[in-house]
Amino acid sequence: MTRLAAAAAAAVLALTGCAGGNEIETGGEDDRFISGDGSATAFPADERVDAPDFSGTTLDGDEIELADYAGGIVVLNVWASWCGPCRTEQPVLDEVHAEYTDLGVDFLGVNIKDDDTAARTYLDTKGVEYPSLYDQPGEVPQAFRGTVPPRAIPSTLVIDPDGRIAARVIGPTTYGQLTGLLNPIVVEYDLGDPEERPRVAEQEGSQESGAPEEPGEGASPDGDDV
C-alpha cells in the first residue's frame, strides 16, 4: 500500500501543469521548470548589481549581445513555446513594447529548452516584433541565477541604461505590473514622460468604434501592484 501511495503521488506530480510554483515536465531530468507566482521586485538604484554580459544568435540568425543595448532600458524575457503562462503574458509584452519603444526601452526574448522550429512558429503566429535569442541550453538564465531561478519560466528582468538589474518578475507579468516597474526607470534616466506614451488599448478601441482618437488622452495603467 505504501508503494502504491508513493506511485500515485508521483503520478500526480508528473501531471501537474504550468501553474504557479509547480514543476513543468518537458522531457528528461534536465528539462524540469517551475512557473513563479508573478511576484516582482524593484531594486533601488544604490542596490542594483551589474547584469552579466551575454551574447547569442537570434531565431532570425542575427548576432546580439547585451552590450548592444548600452544606454537604454532592456526588458529581458525568458520564454518557451511549450509554456502556457508564456503564451498568456505575450499580449502584455507586445503591448508594453509598442508603448515604450520611444521611451528608450528595448525588449529581448530568450527562448530556452525549445525546438527552434516551434519557437519560430510561435513568434510568427503571435506577431512578436522584438528579437529572441535561441538559447536551447538555457545559458542566459544560468548567468542570471543570482537574481532569478534559472528554471523559472517565464521570468522577466529589467536592466537599466547603466547595465544594472533594476527589477525582476518571477512568473507571468501583467500590464500594470510591468509598466509600474518601467515608469520610475524611464523618469530616473530622463528618457521621456511615460504618462504621455500612446496607449495601444485606446487606439484599438478607437479603431473598433470608428470614433476619432482624442489627442493627449490616455487610459491609466490597470493599477496592478508591483
PDB file of C-alpha atoms in Angstrom:
ATOM      1  CA  MET A   1       0.000   0.000   0.000  1.00  0.00           C
ATOM      2  CA  THR A   2       2.875   2.354   0.776  1.00  0.00           C
ATOM      3  CA  ARG A   3       4.405   1.729  -2.649  1.00  0.00           C
ATOM      4  CA  LEU A   4       1.029   2.302  -4.325  1.00  0.00           C
ATOM      5  CA  ALA A   5       0.547   5.572  -2.475  1.00  0.00           C
ATOM      6  CA  ALA A   6       4.020   6.758  -3.460  1.00  0.00           C
ATOM      7  CA  ALA A   7       3.407   5.837  -7.079  1.00  0.00           C
ATOM      8  CA  ALA A   8       0.103   7.708  -7.086  1.00  0.00           C
ATOM      9  CA  ALA A   9       1.741  10.795  -5.626  1.00  0.00           C
ATOM     10  CA  ALA A  10       4.474  10.673  -8.243  1.00  0.00           C
ATOM     11  CA  ALA A  11       1.879  10.428 -10.999  1.00  0.00           C
ATOM     12  CA  VAL A  12       0.075  13.500  -9.691  1.00  0.00           C
ATOM     13  CA  LEU A  13       3.329  15.487  -9.668  1.00  0.00           C
ATOM     14  CA  ALA A  14       4.217  14.391 -13.176  1.00  0.00           C
ATOM     15  CA  LEU A  15       0.819  15.527 -14.451  1.00  0.00           C
ATOM     16  CA  THR A  16       0.948  18.897 -12.722  1.00  0.00           C
ATOM     17  CA  GLY A  17       0.682  21.598 -15.362  1.00  0.00           C
ATOM     18  CA  CYS A  18       2.216  25.019 -15.899  1.00  0.00           C
ATOM     19  CA  ALA A  19       0.883  26.698 -12.762  1.00  0.00           C
ATOM     20  CA  GLY A  20       2.382  28.894 -10.075  1.00  0.00           C
ATOM     21  CA  GLY A  21       5.044  27.107  -8.065  1.00  0.00           C
ATOM     22  CA  ASN A  22       4.620  23.755  -9.844  1.00  0.00           C
ATOM     23  CA  GLU A  23       7.092  21.753 -11.876  1.00  0.00           C
ATOM     24  CA  ILE A  24       6.677  21.613 -15.626  1.00  0.00           C
ATOM     25  CA  GLU A  25       7.699  18.313 -17.145  1.00  0.00           C
ATOM     26  CA  THR A  26       9.007  18.797 -20.692  1.00  0.00           C
ATOM     27  CA  GLY A  27      11.197  15.748 -21.057  1.00  0.00           C
ATOM     28  CA  GLY A  28      14.152  14.459 -19.098  1.00  0.00           C
ATOM     29  CA  GLU A  29      15.664  15.380 -15.771  1.00  0.00           C
ATOM     30  CA  ASP A  30      17.323  18.497 -17.219  1.00  0.00           C
ATOM     31  CA  ASP A  31      14.061  19.877 -18.638  1.00  0.00           C
ATOM     32  CA  ARG A  32      12.039  20.467 -15.476  1.00  0.00           C
ATOM     33  CA  PHE A  33      10.899  24.013 -14.898  1.00  0.00           C
ATOM     34  CA  ILE A  34       8.759  25.926 -12.444  1.00  0.00           C
ATOM     35  CA  SER A  35       6.408  28.827 -13.015  1.00  0.00           C
ATOM     36  CA  GLY A  36       6.547  31.533 -10.373  1.00  0.00           C
ATOM     37  CA  ASP A  37       3.602  33.405  -8.931  1.00  0.00           C
ATOM     38  CA  GLY A  38       4.303  36.639 -10.795  1.00  0.00           C
ATOM     39  CA  SER A  39       5.938  38.319  -7.805  1.00  0.00           C
ATOM     40  CA  ALA A  40       8.008  41.381  -8.697  1.00  0.00           C
ATOM     41  CA  THR A  41      10.940  43.168  -7.100  1.00  0.00           C
ATOM     42  CA  ALA A  42      12.206  46.658  -7.938  1.00  0.00           C
ATOM     43  CA  PHE A  43      15.777  47.334  -6.838  1.00  0.00           C
ATOM     44  CA  PRO A  44      16.724  50.851  -5.630  1.00  0.00           C
ATOM     45  CA  ALA A  45      19.499  52.468  -7.645  1.00  0.00           C
ATOM     46  CA  ASP A  46      22.060  52.045  -4.853  1.00  0.00           C
ATOM     47  CA  GLU A  47      21.305  48.308  -4.548  1.00  0.00           C
ATOM     48  CA  ARG A  48      21.466  47.328  -8.210  1.00  0.00           C
ATOM     49  CA  VAL A  49      24.119  44.905  -9.422  1.00  0.00           C
ATOM     50  CA  ASP A  50      25.659  44.721 -12.861  1.00  0.00           C
ATOM     51  CA  ALA A  51      23.898  42.420 -15.279  1.00  0.00           C
ATOM     52  CA  PRO A  52      26.138  39.651 -16.604  1.00  0.00           C
ATOM     53  CA  ASP A  53      27.162  40.222 -20.188  1.00  0.00           C
ATOM     54  CA  PHE A  54      25.997  37.657 -22.692  1.00  0.00           C
ATOM     55  CA  SER A  55      25.704  37.138 -26.414  1.00  0.00           C
ATOM     56  CA  GLY A  56      23.963  34.766 -28.759  1.00  0.00           C
ATOM     57  CA  THR A  57      22.148  34.205 -32.021  1.00  0.00           C
ATOM     58  CA  THR A  58      18.521  35.166 -32.500  1.00  0.00           C
ATOM     59  CA  LEU A  59      15.916  32.909 -34.048  1.00  0.00           C
ATOM     60  CA  ASP A  60      16.304  35.087 -37.158  1.00  0.00           C
ATOM     61  CA  GLY A  61      20.039  34.345 -37.290  1.00  0.00           C
ATOM     62  CA  ASP A  62      21.347  37.705 -36.034  1.00  0.00           C
ATOM     63  CA  GLU A  63      24.174  38.012 -33.525  1.00  0.00           C
ATOM     64  CA  ILE A  64      23.228  40.030 -30.430  1.00  0.00           C
ATOM     65  CA  GLU A  65      24.942  40.855 -27.160  1.00  0.00           C
ATOM     66  CA  LEU A  66      23.741  42.783 -24.147  1.00  0.00           C
ATOM     67  CA  ALA A  67      26.322  45.498 -24.807  1.00  0.00           C
ATOM     68  CA  ASP A  68      24.397  46.389 -27.987  1.00  0.00           C
ATOM     69  CA  TYR A  69      21.696  47.897 -25.763  1.00  0.00           C
ATOM     70  CA  ALA A  70      24.001  50.123 -23.698  1.00  0.00           C
ATOM     71  CA  GLY A  71      22.400  53.439 -22.813  1.00  0.00           C
ATOM     72  CA  GLY A  72      18.845  52.137 -22.956  1.00  0.00           C
ATOM     73  CA  ILE A  73      16.479  50.110 -20.805  1.00  0.00           C
ATOM     74  CA  VAL A  74      16.241  46.411 -21.656  1.00  0.00           C
ATOM     75  CA  VAL A  75      13.319  44.151 -20.827  1.00  0.00           C
ATOM     76  CA  LEU A  76      14.701  40.612 -20.931  1.00  0.00           C
ATOM     77  CA  ASN A  77      12.026  37.920 -21.058  1.00  0.00           C
ATOM     78  CA  VAL A  78      12.724  34.180 -20.755  1.00  0.00           C
ATOM     79  CA  TRP A  79      10.138  32.027 -22.542  1.00  0.00           C
ATOM     80  CA  ALA A  80       9.393  28.806 -24.410  1.00  0.00           C
ATOM     81  CA  SER A  81       6.707  27.894 -26.930  1.00  0.00           C
ATOM     82  CA  TRP A  82       5.518  24.994 -24.739  1.00  0.00           C
ATOM     83  CA  CYS A  83       4.971  27.202 -21.664  1.00  0.00           C
ATOM     84  CA  GLY A  84       1.329  28.104 -21.049  1.00  0.00           C
ATOM     85  CA  PRO A  85       1.980  31.189 -18.857  1.00  0.00           C
ATOM     86  CA  CYS A  86       4.398  32.471 -21.532  1.00  0.00           C
ATOM     87  CA  ARG A  87       1.568  32.413 -24.046  1.00  0.00           C
ATOM     88  CA  THR A  88      -0.729  34.133 -21.563  1.00  0.00           C
ATOM     89  CA  GLU A  89       1.662  37.030 -20.936  1.00  0.00           C
ATOM     90  CA  GLN A  90       2.701  37.528 -24.578  1.00  0.00           C
ATOM     91  CA  PRO A  91      -0.025  40.108 -25.362  1.00  0.00           C
ATOM     92  CA  VAL A  92       1.140  42.096 -22.323  1.00  0.00           C
ATOM     93  CA  LEU A  93       4.737  42.112 -23.546  1.00  0.00           C
ATOM     94  CA  ASP A  94       3.664  43.122 -27.043  1.00  0.00           C
ATOM     95  CA  GLU A  95       1.525  45.968 -25.729  1.00  0.00           C
ATOM     96  CA  VAL A  96       4.190  47.360 -23.421  1.00  0.00           C
ATOM     97  CA  HIS A  97       6.833  47.002 -26.139  1.00  0.00           C
ATOM     98  CA  ALA A  98       4.723  49.055 -28.550  1.00  0.00           C
ATOM     99  CA  GLU A  99       4.066  51.774 -25.980  1.00  0.00           C
ATOM    100  CA  TYR A 100       7.603  52.164 -24.627  1.00  0.00           C
ATOM    101  CA  THR A 101       9.699  51.851 -27.782  1.00  0.00           C
ATOM    102  CA  ASP A 102      10.023  55.668 -27.987  1.00  0.00           C
ATOM    103  CA  LEU A 103      10.973  55.925 -24.319  1.00  0.00           C
ATOM    104  CA  GLY A 104      14.352  54.209 -24.637  1.00  0.00           C
ATOM    105  CA  VAL A 105      13.021  50.733 -23.839  1.00  0.00           C
ATOM    106  CA  ASP A 106      14.037  47.682 -25.883  1.00  0.00           C
ATOM    107  CA  PHE A 107      12.736  44.139 -25.497  1.00  0.00           C
ATOM    108  CA  LEU A 108      14.795  40.981 -25.953  1.00  0.00           C
ATOM    109  CA  GLY A 109      13.396  37.488 -25.602  1.00  0.00           C
ATOM    110  CA  VAL A 110      15.406  34.450 -24.551  1.00  0.00           C
ATOM    111  CA  ASN A 111      13.959  31.179 -25.838  1.00  0.00           C
ATOM    112  CA  ILE A 112      15.169  28.199 -23.802  1.00  0.00           C
ATOM    113  CA  LYS A 113      14.838  24.401 -23.917  1.00  0.00           C
ATOM    114  CA  ASP A 114      12.782  24.601 -27.083  1.00  0.00           C
ATOM    115  CA  ASP A 115      12.694  23.352 -30.640  1.00  0.00           C
ATOM    116  CA  ASP A 116      13.813  26.153 -32.951  1.00  0.00           C
ATOM    117  CA  THR A 117      11.050  25.445 -35.479  1.00  0.00           C
ATOM    118  CA  ALA A 118       8.384  25.555 -32.766  1.00  0.00           C
ATOM    119  CA  ALA A 119       9.881  28.759 -31.386  1.00  0.00           C
ATOM    120  CA  ARG A 120       9.908  30.455 -34.815  1.00  0.00           C
ATOM    121  CA  THR A 121       6.326  29.367 -35.413  1.00  0.00           C
ATOM    122  CA  TYR A 122       5.352  30.860 -32.059  1.00  0.00           C
ATOM    123  CA  LEU A 123       6.906  34.229 -32.934  1.00  0.00           C
ATOM    124  CA  ASP A 124       5.315  34.268 -36.387  1.00  0.00           C
ATOM    125  CA  THR A 125       1.888  33.234 -35.128  1.00  0.00           C
ATOM    126  CA  LYS A 126       1.920  35.745 -32.281  1.00  0.00           C
ATOM    127  CA  GLY A 127       3.374  38.509 -34.448  1.00  0.00           C
ATOM    128  CA  VAL A 128       6.142  39.298 -31.953  1.00  0.00           C
ATOM    129  CA  GLU A 129       8.104  42.309 -33.201  1.00  0.00           C
ATOM    130  CA  TYR A 130      11.194  42.153 -30.991  1.00  0.00           C
ATOM    131  CA  PRO A 131      14.052  39.628 -31.333  1.00  0.00           C
ATOM    132  CA  SER A 132      14.609  36.491 -29.273  1.00  0.00           C
ATOM    133  CA  LEU A 133      17.855  34.669 -28.673  1.00  0.00           C
ATOM    134  CA  TYR A 134      17.734  30.924 -29.251  1.00  0.00           C
ATOM    135  CA  ASP A 135      19.286  29.611 -26.046  1.00  0.00           C
ATOM    136  CA  GLN A 136      18.404  25.918 -26.064  1.00  0.00           C
ATOM    137  CA  PRO A 137      20.799  25.026 -23.191  1.00  0.00           C
ATOM    138  CA  GLY A 138      19.472  27.873 -21.016  1.00  0.00           C
ATOM    139  CA  GLU A 139      22.850  29.576 -20.584  1.00  0.00           C
ATOM    140  CA  VAL A 140      21.441  33.102 -20.230  1.00  0.00           C
ATOM    141  CA  PRO A 141      19.142  32.216 -17.295  1.00  0.00           C
ATOM    142  CA  GLN A 142      22.104  30.469 -15.683  1.00  0.00           C
ATOM    143  CA  ALA A 143      24.085  33.704 -15.949  1.00  0.00           C
ATOM    144  CA  PHE A 144      21.301  35.496 -14.028  1.00  0.00           C
ATOM    145  CA  ARG A 145      20.871  32.739 -11.432  1.00  0.00           C
ATOM    146  CA  GLY A 146      21.796  35.129  -8.610  1.00  0.00           C
ATOM    147  CA  THR A 147      18.664  37.172  -9.373  1.00  0.00           C
ATOM    148  CA  VAL A 148      16.146  34.769 -10.915  1.00  0.00           C
ATOM    149  CA  PRO A 149      15.967  30.969 -10.528  1.00  0.00           C
ATOM    150  CA  PRO A 150      17.275  29.531 -13.825  1.00  0.00           C
ATOM    151  CA  ARG A 151      14.348  27.112 -14.009  1.00  0.00           C
ATOM    152  CA  ALA A 152      11.688  29.793 -13.513  1.00  0.00           C
ATOM    153  CA  ILE A 153       9.716  30.320 -16.703  1.00  0.00           C
ATOM    154  CA  PRO A 154       8.516  32.766 -17.725  1.00  0.00           C
ATOM    155  CA  SER A 155      10.678  35.326 -15.992  1.00  0.00           C
ATOM    156  CA  THR A 156      11.414  38.946 -16.811  1.00  0.00           C
ATOM    157  CA  LEU A 157      14.346  41.189 -15.949  1.00  0.00           C
ATOM    158  CA  VAL A 158      14.575  44.955 -16.401  1.00  0.00           C
ATOM    159  CA  ILE A 159      18.112  46.248 -16.990  1.00  0.00           C
ATOM    160  CA  ASP A 160      18.754  49.967 -16.602  1.00  0.00           C
ATOM    161  CA  PRO A 161      20.804  52.117 -19.042  1.00  0.00           C
ATOM    162  CA  ASP A 162      23.901  51.613 -16.877  1.00  0.00           C
ATOM    163  CA  GLY A 163      23.685  47.852 -17.390  1.00  0.00           C
ATOM    164  CA  ARG A 164      22.406  47.069 -13.892  1.00  0.00           C
ATOM    165  CA  ILE A 165      19.497  44.834 -12.886  1.00  0.00           C
ATOM    166  CA  ALA A 166      16.729  47.217 -11.868  1.00  0.00           C
ATOM    167  CA  ALA A 167      13.767  44.853 -11.496  1.00  0.00           C
ATOM    168  CA  ARG A 168      12.621  41.275 -11.879  1.00  0.00           C
ATOM    169  CA  VAL A 169       9.393  39.327 -12.221  1.00  0.00           C
ATOM    170  CA  ILE A 170       9.350  35.610 -11.446  1.00  0.00           C
ATOM    171  CA  GLY A 171       6.404  34.198 -13.343  1.00  0.00           C
ATOM    172  CA  PRO A 172       3.999  35.820 -15.815  1.00  0.00           C
ATOM    173  CA  THR A 173       3.761  39.592 -15.607  1.00  0.00           C
ATOM    174  CA  THR A 174       0.795  41.918 -16.106  1.00  0.00           C
ATOM    175  CA  TYR A 175       0.450  45.241 -17.889  1.00  0.00           C
ATOM    176  CA  GLY A 176       0.129  47.258 -14.693  1.00  0.00           C
ATOM    177  CA  GLN A 177       2.996  45.424 -13.047  1.00  0.00           C
ATOM    178  CA  LEU A 178       5.460  45.808 -15.914  1.00  0.00           C
ATOM    179  CA  THR A 179       4.615  49.449 -16.621  1.00  0.00           C
ATOM    180  CA  GLY A 180       4.864  50.117 -12.892  1.00  0.00           C
ATOM    181  CA  LEU A 181       8.428  48.772 -12.961  1.00  0.00           C
ATOM    182  CA  LEU A 182       9.411  50.670 -16.107  1.00  0.00           C
ATOM    183  CA  ASN A 183       7.959  54.104 -15.371  1.00  0.00           C
ATOM    184  CA  PRO A 184      10.306  55.046 -12.495  1.00  0.00           C
ATOM    185  CA  ILE A 185      13.361  53.982 -14.527  1.00  0.00           C
ATOM    186  CA  VAL A 186      12.245  55.980 -17.569  1.00  0.00           C
ATOM    187  CA  VAL A 187      11.849  59.031 -15.344  1.00  0.00           C
ATOM    188  CA  GLU A 188      15.094  58.331 -13.447  1.00  0.00           C
ATOM    189  CA  TYR A 189      17.092  58.481 -16.678  1.00  0.00           C
ATOM    190  CA  ASP A 190      15.054  61.334 -18.177  1.00  0.00           C
ATOM    191  CA  LEU A 191      14.035  59.290 -21.206  1.00  0.00           C
ATOM    192  CA  GLY A 192      10.615  60.896 -21.518  1.00  0.00           C
ATOM    193  CA  ASP A 193       7.245  61.132 -19.815  1.00  0.00           C
ATOM    194  CA  PRO A 194       5.635  57.685 -19.504  1.00  0.00           C
ATOM    195  CA  GLU A 195       2.243  59.270 -18.912  1.00  0.00           C
ATOM    196  CA  GLU A 196       2.298  60.689 -22.436  1.00  0.00           C
ATOM    197  CA  ARG A 197       3.007  57.399 -24.171  1.00  0.00           C
ATOM    198  CA  PRO A 198       0.492  56.154 -26.762  1.00  0.00           C
ATOM    199  CA  ARG A 199      -1.934  53.593 -25.373  1.00  0.00           C
ATOM    200  CA  VAL A 200      -2.417  50.524 -27.531  1.00  0.00           C
ATOM    201  CA  ALA A 201      -5.723  49.609 -25.901  1.00  0.00           C
ATOM    202  CA  GLU A 202      -7.117  53.084 -26.588  1.00  0.00           C
ATOM    203  CA  GLN A 203      -6.018  53.014 -30.202  1.00  0.00           C
ATOM    204  CA  GLU A 204      -7.545  49.606 -30.763  1.00  0.00           C
ATOM    205  CA  GLY A 205     -10.759  50.697 -29.058  1.00  0.00           C
ATOM    206  CA  SER A 206     -10.918  53.814 -31.218  1.00  0.00           C
ATOM    207  CA  GLN A 207     -10.439  51.802 -34.397  1.00  0.00           C
ATOM    208  CA  GLU A 208     -13.143  49.337 -33.400  1.00  0.00           C
ATOM    209  CA  SER A 209     -15.645  52.055 -32.549  1.00  0.00           C
ATOM    210  CA  GLY A 210     -14.745  54.227 -35.514  1.00  0.00           C
ATOM    211  CA  ALA A 211     -14.540  57.244 -33.227  1.00  0.00           C
ATOM    212  CA  PRO A 212     -11.675  59.726 -33.746  1.00  0.00           C
ATOM    213  CA  GLU A 213      -8.901  59.495 -31.184  1.00  0.00           C
ATOM    214  CA  GLU A 214      -8.655  62.472 -28.864  1.00  0.00           C
ATOM    215  CA  PRO A 215      -5.089  63.821 -28.699  1.00  0.00           C
ATOM    216  CA  GLY A 216      -3.417  63.807 -25.324  1.00  0.00           C
ATOM    217  CA  GLU A 217      -5.870  61.444 -23.682  1.00  0.00           C
ATOM    218  CA  GLY A 218      -4.958  58.025 -22.378  1.00  0.00           C
ATOM    219  CA  ALA A 219      -6.197  55.388 -20.039  1.00  0.00           C
ATOM    220  CA  SER A 220      -4.228  54.977 -16.841  1.00  0.00           C
ATOM    221  CA  PRO A 221      -2.471  51.656 -16.157  1.00  0.00           C
ATOM    222  CA  ASP A 222      -4.654  48.983 -14.650  1.00  0.00           C
ATOM    223  CA  GLY A 223      -3.152  49.543 -11.226  1.00  0.00           C
ATOM    224  CA  ASP A 224      -1.796  46.074 -10.522  1.00  0.00           C
ATOM    225  CA  ASP A 225       0.567  46.038  -7.548  1.00  0.00           C
ATOM    226  CA  VAL A 226       4.245  45.828  -8.365  1.00  0.00           C
TER     227      VAL A 226
END
